[in-house]
Coordinates of C-alpha atoms in Angstrom, one line a residue:
X1 CA 96.1 160.9 79.2
X2 CA 99.6 160.5 77.7
X3 CA 102.4 159.7 80.1
X4 CA 105.7 161.1 79.6
X5 CA 108.8 158.8 79.3
X6 CA 110.3 159.6 82.5
X7 CA 107.0 159.5 84.4
X8 CA 106.2 156.0 83.0
X9 CA 109.9 154.9 84.1
X10 CA 109.0 156.3 87.4
X11 CA 105.7 154.4 87.7
X12 CA 107.5 151.1 86.7
X13 CA 110.5 151.6 89.1
X14 CA 109.1 153.7 92.2
X15 CA 111.8 155.1 94.5
X16 CA 111.5 153.5 97.8
X17 CA 110.4 155.7 100.7
X18 CA 113.3 156.4 102.9
X19 CA 111.0 156.5 105.9
X20 CA 110.1 152.7 105.5
X21 CA 112.0 149.8 106.6
X22 CA 113.0 147.5 103.8
X23 CA 110.9 144.4 103.0
X24 CA 112.1 141.0 103.9
X25 CA 110.9 137.3 103.4
X26 CA 110.5 134.9 106.4
X27 CA 111.9 131.6 105.8
X28 CA 110.8 128.8 107.8
X29 CA 113.6 127.1 109.8
X30 CA 113.2 123.8 111.6
X31 CA 113.9 124.1 115.6
X32 CA 116.8 121.4 115.4
X33 CA 119.2 120.5 112.9
X34 CA 121.8 117.8 112.7
X35 CA 123.9 118.0 116.0
X36 CA 121.4 120.0 118.1
X37 CA 119.9 119.0 121.4
X38 CA 116.1 118.3 121.2
X39 CA 113.6 119.9 123.4
X40 CA 110.0 119.6 122.7
X41 CA 108.7 121.3 125.7
X42 CA 107.3 124.1 123.3
X43 CA 104.7 121.4 121.8
X44 CA 101.5 121.9 123.4
X45 CA 100.1 118.7 124.6
X46 CA 96.9 119.0 126.6
X47 CA 95.7 116.4 129.3
X48 CA 94.0 113.2 128.0
X49 CA 90.3 113.8 127.9
X50 CA 90.2 117.5 128.0
X51 CA 89.0 118.0 124.6
X52 CA 84.9 118.3 124.1
X53 CA 83.3 115.6 122.0
X54 CA 80.7 117.5 119.8
X55 CA 77.6 116.2 118.5
X56 CA 77.6 114.3 115.2
X57 CA 75.3 117.0 113.8
X58 CA 76.9 120.1 115.1
X59 CA 77.4 122.6 112.4
X60 CA 81.1 123.0 111.1
X61 CA 81.1 126.7 111.8
X62 CA 81.3 125.6 115.6
X63 CA 84.5 123.4 115.1
X64 CA 87.3 126.1 115.4
X65 CA 88.3 125.1 118.8
X66 CA 88.6 121.6 117.8
X67 CA 91.0 122.5 115.0
X68 CA 93.5 124.2 117.3
X69 CA 93.3 121.6 120.4
X70 CA 94.4 118.1 120.5
X71 CA 92.0 114.9 121.1
X72 CA 93.6 112.6 123.4
X73 CA 92.2 109.4 125.2
X74 CA 95.2 107.8 126.7
X75 CA 96.8 109.3 129.6
X76 CA 100.4 109.2 130.8
X77 CA 99.4 106.2 133.2
X78 CA 97.9 104.2 130.1
X79 CA 94.4 104.5 131.1
X80 CA 91.4 105.8 128.6
X81 CA 89.7 108.8 129.8
X82 CA 87.5 111.7 128.7
X83 CA 84.5 111.9 126.2
X84 CA 86.4 110.6 123.2
X85 CA 87.1 107.3 124.8
X86 CA 85.8 104.7 122.2
X87 CA 85.2 102.1 125.1
X88 CA 86.5 99.1 122.9
X89 CA 86.5 95.6 124.0
X90 CA 89.8 93.9 125.2
X91 CA 89.5 91.8 122.0
X92 CA 89.5 94.8 119.7
X93 CA 92.3 96.5 121.3
X94 CA 94.4 93.3 121.2
X95 CA 93.4 93.2 117.5
X96 CA 94.7 96.6 116.8
X97 CA 97.7 96.1 118.7
X98 CA 98.5 92.8 116.7
X99 CA 98.0 94.8 113.3
X100 CA 100.3 97.4 114.4
X101 CA 103.1 95.2 115.6
X102 CA 102.6 93.1 112.5
X103 CA 102.9 96.3 110.3
X104 CA 106.1 97.2 112.1
X105 CA 107.4 93.7 111.6
X106 CA 106.7 93.7 107.9
X107 CA 108.4 97.2 107.6
X108 CA 111.5 95.9 109.3
X109 CA 111.9 93.0 107.0
X110 CA 111.0 94.8 103.8
X111 CA 113.5 97.3 104.5
X112 CA 116.3 94.8 105.0
X113 CA 115.1 93.5 101.7
X114 CA 115.7 96.6 100.0
X115 CA 119.1 96.9 101.4
X116 CA 120.0 93.4 100.3
X117 CA 119.1 94.4 96.7
X118 CA 115.8 92.5 96.5
X119 CA 113.9 95.5 95.5
X120 CA 114.6 99.0 94.4
X121 CA 112.6 101.0 97.2
X122 CA 110.6 100.8 100.4
X123 CA 108.9 103.3 102.7
X124 CA 108.3 102.5 106.5
X125 CA 105.5 104.0 108.6
X126 CA 107.4 103.4 112.1
X127 CA 105.8 105.6 114.5
X128 CA 102.6 106.1 112.6
X129 CA 101.1 102.8 112.5
X130 CA 98.1 104.0 114.7
X131 CA 97.1 106.4 111.8
X132 CA 96.2 103.6 109.4
X133 CA 95.5 100.5 111.7
X134 CA 93.1 102.3 113.9
X135 CA 91.2 103.9 111.2
X136 CA 90.9 100.6 109.3
X137 CA 89.2 99.2 112.5
X138 CA 86.8 102.0 112.9
X139 CA 85.9 102.2 109.1
X140 CA 83.5 99.5 107.5
X141 CA 85.3 96.7 105.5
X142 CA 83.2 98.1 102.5
X143 CA 84.4 101.7 102.8
X144 CA 86.8 102.8 100.1
X145 CA 90.3 103.9 101.3
X146 CA 92.2 106.4 99.1
X147 CA 95.8 106.1 100.8
X148 CA 99.0 107.8 100.3
X149 CA 102.2 105.8 100.4
X150 CA 102.7 105.1 104.3
X151 CA 99.3 103.6 105.2
X152 CA 100.2 99.9 104.5
X153 CA 98.5 99.4 107.8
X154 CA 95.1 99.5 106.2
X155 CA 96.0 96.3 104.3
X156 CA 97.5 94.5 107.1
X157 CA 94.6 95.5 109.4
X158 CA 92.3 94.2 106.7
X159 CA 93.9 90.7 106.7
X160 CA 95.1 91.2 103.3
X161 CA 98.0 88.5 102.2
X162 CA 101.4 89.8 102.7
X163 CA 102.6 87.6 100.3
X164 CA 100.6 89.4 97.7
X165 CA 101.9 92.7 99.1
X166 CA 105.6 91.4 98.8
X167 CA 105.0 90.2 95.4
X168 CA 104.1 93.9 94.4
X169 CA 107.2 95.0 96.3
X170 CA 109.4 92.6 94.2
X171 CA 107.6 93.2 91.0
X172 CA 108.0 89.3 90.5
X173 CA 105.6 86.9 88.5
X174 CA 103.2 86.9 91.2
X175 CA 102.8 90.8 91.2
X176 CA 98.9 91.4 90.6
X177 CA 100.1 94.6 89.0
X178 CA 102.5 93.2 86.7
X179 CA 105.7 95.3 87.7
X180 CA 103.8 98.5 86.4
X181 CA 103.8 100.3 89.8
X182 CA 106.7 101.5 91.9
X183 CA 107.3 99.1 94.9
X184 CA 104.8 99.7 97.6
X185 CA 102.2 101.6 95.6
X186 CA 99.8 98.7 95.9
X187 CA 96.2 98.3 94.6
X188 CA 93.8 96.0 96.1
X189 CA 90.0 96.7 95.1
X190 CA 89.1 93.3 97.0
X191 CA 90.3 95.2 100.2
X192 CA 88.9 98.7 99.5
X193 CA 92.3 100.1 98.8
X194 CA 92.5 102.4 95.7
X195 CA 95.7 102.4 93.7
X196 CA 98.3 104.5 95.4
X197 CA 99.8 107.2 93.0
X198 CA 103.1 108.7 93.2
X199 CA 101.8 112.2 92.2
X200 CA 101.1 113.9 95.7
X201 CA 97.5 114.1 96.7
X202 CA 95.7 112.9 93.4
X203 CA 93.8 110.7 95.6
X204 CA 91.9 113.6 97.4
X205 CA 89.8 114.4 94.5
X206 CA 89.6 110.9 93.6
X207 CA 88.2 110.0 97.0
X208 CA 85.6 112.9 96.9
X209 CA 84.5 111.7 93.4
X210 CA 84.0 108.4 94.6
X211 CA 82.2 109.6 97.7
X212 CA 79.9 111.7 95.6
X213 CA 79.0 108.9 93.2
X214 CA 78.1 106.7 96.2
X215 CA 75.7 109.2 97.5
X216 CA 74.5 109.9 94.1
X217 CA 73.6 106.0 93.9
X218 CA 72.1 105.9 97.3
X219 CA 74.6 103.7 98.6
X220 CA 75.7 103.4 102.2
X221 CA 79.6 103.4 101.6
X222 CA 81.6 106.2 102.6
X223 CA 85.4 107.1 101.5
X224 CA 88.4 108.0 103.4
X225 CA 91.8 109.4 102.2
X226 CA 95.0 110.3 103.6
X227 CA 98.0 112.7 102.6
X228 CA 100.8 114.0 104.3
X229 CA 101.0 117.6 105.9
X230 CA 103.4 118.8 103.0
X231 CA 100.9 117.6 100.4
X232 CA 98.3 120.1 101.7
X233 CA 99.9 122.6 99.6
X234 CA 98.9 120.8 96.5
X235 CA 96.2 122.2 94.3
X236 CA 94.3 118.9 94.4
X237 CA 94.0 119.1 98.1
X238 CA 92.2 122.4 97.9
X239 CA 90.1 121.5 94.8
X240 CA 89.1 118.3 96.8
X241 CA 88.1 120.4 99.8
X242 CA 85.7 122.7 97.6
X243 CA 84.0 119.9 96.0
X244 CA 83.4 118.1 99.5
X245 CA 82.1 121.0 101.3
X246 CA 79.7 122.2 98.0
X247 CA 78.3 118.7 97.8
X248 CA 78.7 117.5 101.5
X249 CA 80.4 114.7 100.1
X250 CA 80.4 111.6 102.5
X251 CA 84.5 111.6 102.8
X252 CA 86.9 111.7 105.5
X253 CA 90.1 113.7 104.8
X254 CA 93.2 112.6 106.8
X255 CA 95.9 114.8 107.1
X256 CA 99.2 112.7 108.6
X257 CA 101.4 115.7 110.1
X258 CA 104.6 113.8 110.8
X259 CA 106.4 117.1 110.9
X260 CA 108.6 116.3 108.0
X261 CA 107.8 116.1 104.2
X262 CA 110.9 114.2 102.7
X263 CA 113.4 116.8 104.1
X264 CA 111.4 119.7 104.3
X265 CA 110.0 120.3 107.8
X266 CA 106.2 121.0 108.3
X267 CA 107.0 125.0 108.4
X268 CA 107.1 125.1 104.6
X269 CA 103.5 123.8 104.5
X270 CA 102.3 126.4 106.9
X271 CA 102.7 124.6 110.4
X272 CA 104.2 127.8 111.8
X273 CA 101.2 130.0 111.1
X274 CA 98.4 127.5 112.1
X275 CA 97.4 123.8 112.4
X276 CA 96.5 121.7 109.3
X277 CA 93.1 120.8 111.1
X278 CA 92.5 124.5 110.6
X279 CA 92.6 124.2 106.7
X280 CA 88.9 122.8 107.3
X281 CA 87.6 126.4 108.8
X282 CA 87.9 128.2 105.7
X283 CA 85.9 125.6 103.8
X284 CA 83.3 125.0 106.3
X285 CA 84.4 121.6 106.8
X286 CA 84.5 120.0 110.2
X287 CA 88.0 119.9 111.5
X288 CA 89.5 117.8 114.3
X289 CA 93.2 117.6 115.7
X290 CA 94.2 114.5 117.3
X291 CA 97.0 112.8 119.0
X292 CA 98.2 110.5 116.0
X293 CA 100.0 108.2 118.3
X294 CA 97.1 107.2 120.4
X295 CA 95.3 104.5 118.7
X296 CA 92.1 105.0 120.7
X297 CA 91.8 108.5 119.6
X298 CA 92.3 107.6 116.0
X299 CA 89.8 105.0 116.3
X300 CA 87.2 107.5 118.2
X301 CA 87.8 110.3 115.6
X302 CA 87.6 108.1 112.5
X303 CA 84.2 106.4 113.9
X304 CA 82.9 109.9 114.9
X305 CA 83.7 111.3 111.2
X306 CA 82.6 108.1 109.7
X307 CA 78.9 108.5 111.3
X308 CA 78.8 112.2 110.6
X309 CA 79.5 111.3 106.6
X310 CA 76.8 108.4 106.8
X311 CA 74.3 110.7 108.3
X312 CA 74.6 113.5 105.5
X313 CA 76.3 116.1 107.9
X314 CA 79.1 116.4 105.5
X315 CA 82.9 115.7 105.3
X316 CA 85.5 115.9 108.2
X317 CA 89.2 116.5 108.1
X318 CA 91.2 115.0 110.7
X319 CA 94.8 116.1 111.4
X320 CA 96.8 113.5 112.8
X321 CA 99.6 115.0 115.0
X322 CA 102.4 112.1 114.9
X323 CA 106.3 111.9 114.0
X324 CA 108.0 110.2 111.2
X325 CA 110.5 108.3 113.4
X326 CA 112.7 107.1 110.5
X327 CA 113.6 108.4 107.0
X328 CA 111.1 109.3 104.3
X329 CA 112.1 106.3 102.4
X330 CA 115.1 104.0 101.7
X331 CA 116.6 106.7 99.6
X332 CA 116.7 109.2 102.3
X333 CA 119.0 109.9 105.2
X334 CA 117.3 111.9 107.9
X335 CA 120.4 112.5 109.8
X336 CA 121.4 114.9 107.1
X337 CA 118.6 117.4 108.0
X338 CA 117.4 116.8 111.4
X339 CA 118.8 116.3 114.8
X340 CA 119.2 112.3 115.6
X341 CA 117.4 112.9 119.0
X342 CA 114.3 113.9 117.8
X343 CA 112.6 110.4 117.4
X344 CA 113.3 109.4 121.0
X345 CA 112.3 113.0 122.4
X346 CA 109.0 113.1 120.5
X347 CA 106.5 113.8 123.6
X348 CA 103.7 111.8 122.4
X349 CA 105.7 108.5 122.3
X350 CA 105.5 105.3 120.3
X351 CA 101.7 104.2 119.4
X352 CA 102.2 100.4 119.7
X353 CA 104.0 101.0 123.3
X354 CA 101.2 103.2 124.3
X355 CA 98.5 100.7 123.3
X356 CA 100.4 97.8 125.0
X357 CA 100.9 99.7 128.1
X358 CA 97.0 100.5 128.0
X359 CA 96.2 96.8 127.7
X360 CA 98.7 96.0 130.7
X361 CA 97.1 98.7 132.7
X362 CA 93.5 97.2 132.3
X363 CA 94.7 93.6 132.9
X364 CA 94.2 92.4 129.6
X365 CA 98.0 92.0 128.7
X366 CA 101.5 91.5 129.7
X367 CA 105.0 91.7 128.6
X368 CA 105.7 88.0 128.3
X369 CA 102.5 87.8 125.9
X370 CA 103.6 90.8 124.0
X371 CA 107.1 89.5 123.5
X372 CA 105.8 86.0 122.3
X373 CA 103.4 88.0 120.0
X374 CA 106.3 89.9 118.5
X375 CA 108.3 86.7 117.9
X376 CA 105.4 85.0 116.3
X377 CA 104.8 87.9 114.0
X378 CA 108.3 88.2 112.9
X379 CA 108.3 84.4 112.0
X380 CA 105.1 85.0 110.1
X381 CA 106.6 87.6 108.2
X382 CA 109.5 85.7 107.4
X383 CA 107.5 82.8 106.0
X384 CA 105.4 85.2 103.7
X385 CA 108.9 86.5 102.4
X386 CA 110.1 83.0 101.7
X387 CA 106.9 82.2 99.9
X388 CA 107.0 85.7 97.9
X389 CA 110.6 85.2 96.9
X390 CA 109.9 82.0 95.6
X391 CA 108.0 84.0 92.8
X392 CA 111.5 86.0 92.0
X393 CA 113.0 89.3 93.2
X394 CA 113.5 92.5 91.5
X395 CA 117.1 92.0 91.3
X396 CA 116.7 89.0 89.0
X397 CA 115.3 90.9 85.9
X398 CA 112.0 90.7 84.2
X399 CA 109.5 88.5 85.5
X400 CA 106.4 89.5 83.5
X401 CA 106.0 88.3 79.9
X402 CA 106.6 91.2 77.5
X403 CA 103.0 90.7 76.4
X404 CA 101.8 92.0 79.5
X405 CA 103.4 95.4 78.8
X406 CA 100.1 96.5 77.3
X407 CA 97.6 94.8 79.6
X408 CA 95.8 96.6 82.5
X409 CA 96.3 100.2 81.3
X410 CA 92.9 100.5 79.6
X411 CA 89.7 98.6 80.0
X412 CA 89.7 98.3 76.2
X413 CA 92.9 98.7 74.3
X414 CA 92.8 101.6 72.1
X415 CA 93.9 101.4 68.4
X416 CA 97.2 102.8 68.7
X417 CA 98.3 100.4 71.3
X418 CA 96.9 97.6 69.4
X419 CA 99.2 98.6 66.7
X420 CA 102.3 98.9 68.8
X421 CA 101.5 95.5 70.3
X422 CA 101.3 94.0 66.8
X423 CA 104.6 95.6 65.6
X424 CA 106.4 94.6 68.8
X425 CA 105.3 91.0 68.4
X426 CA 106.4 91.1 64.8
X427 CA 109.9 92.4 65.4
X428 CA 110.1 89.7 68.3
X429 CA 109.1 87.0 65.8
X430 CA 111.5 88.3 63.2
X431 CA 114.5 88.4 65.7
X432 CA 113.8 84.6 66.6
X433 CA 113.2 85.4 70.1
X434 CA 110.0 83.9 71.7
X435 CA 107.3 86.6 72.7
X436 CA 107.5 85.7 76.3
X437 CA 111.2 85.5 76.7
X438 CA 112.5 86.7 80.0

């Protein structure tokens, strides 16, 4: 039926009803801004050991409660308690403590190196060391890790060379990636560490694809991947969860909820409405929300999820409830958008101190040995830095031959790159400058 022009105008621009309140949008706002006093009493921290530990084969539909609770093992007295207690040996606990302390010492030195102009960029994981280190100890060495940019603890826990990591940070002549990656975006196949991408959450579907291939080949290796809570808003996150649940891919999804995505607080990713572990519910995936500053809880949840994946019961999403103690990166100033009192007021404390206190509480460590270890690790990191800097630093210019510009991009160099390489070599020869000039 034809519509008159006035009627069409009314359909396109209806008059608001005088009886209804005008619509409005909710804009998330962090609880504390610079200068505000900090009070985290509203953060629900249940007693350690109070959350149930389900059977490995329990259906994902029964996990809703675990997506809203908080798995904790270490109590306020430093004791391990409850059904999630992994009952690790003192040697394993000391190994995890050492890896976490080493990671922090590595971060501190590389942060200073950036401030000294030796590299362009660095990202610390201060306060989040347990997320990567405890998981690395719980996973098999052959399992493939698909990290984001704050899981350097995976490499350190797997005893990878700090000199090699620093070479990459400095983009020097010892850099295995030949200066093609932003500093801290490592790639170490030998340590089961997939190449880091600066594009957020691309590693999620990559991890699912790798896990599906492993299952299709009848392998026994699983995949684990990490992203920040802000990245759960990326489309890749949701595509990955869809494929994982459909094919029951043997993969562990780790969401590191450190409360801040650069300068945007977690509310912009949905934290005000629900937990990030609850993302798993709608996909039919097992979801766990854990104390990310409790190394034993991280170890226990990762070990549980790994066994679930290996037995064909499907993927698991683990939300690590933690806090980013320092800036997003060396290019960030957190005092511009959050209260300076937040890091020290965070109710779940410091992961290194908590594991140290646990070892002391069970009579397997003491403050003197801890101080001696910190000193020895600082010296070890300093020695590694000296060795790496002998290969050059970023501030000294190009360290890789220009010929390497075309290497390591494709397994077989395509014709158009071969043409560009030949053209470049011809121009270099005509200019009288050697091809490998620096």
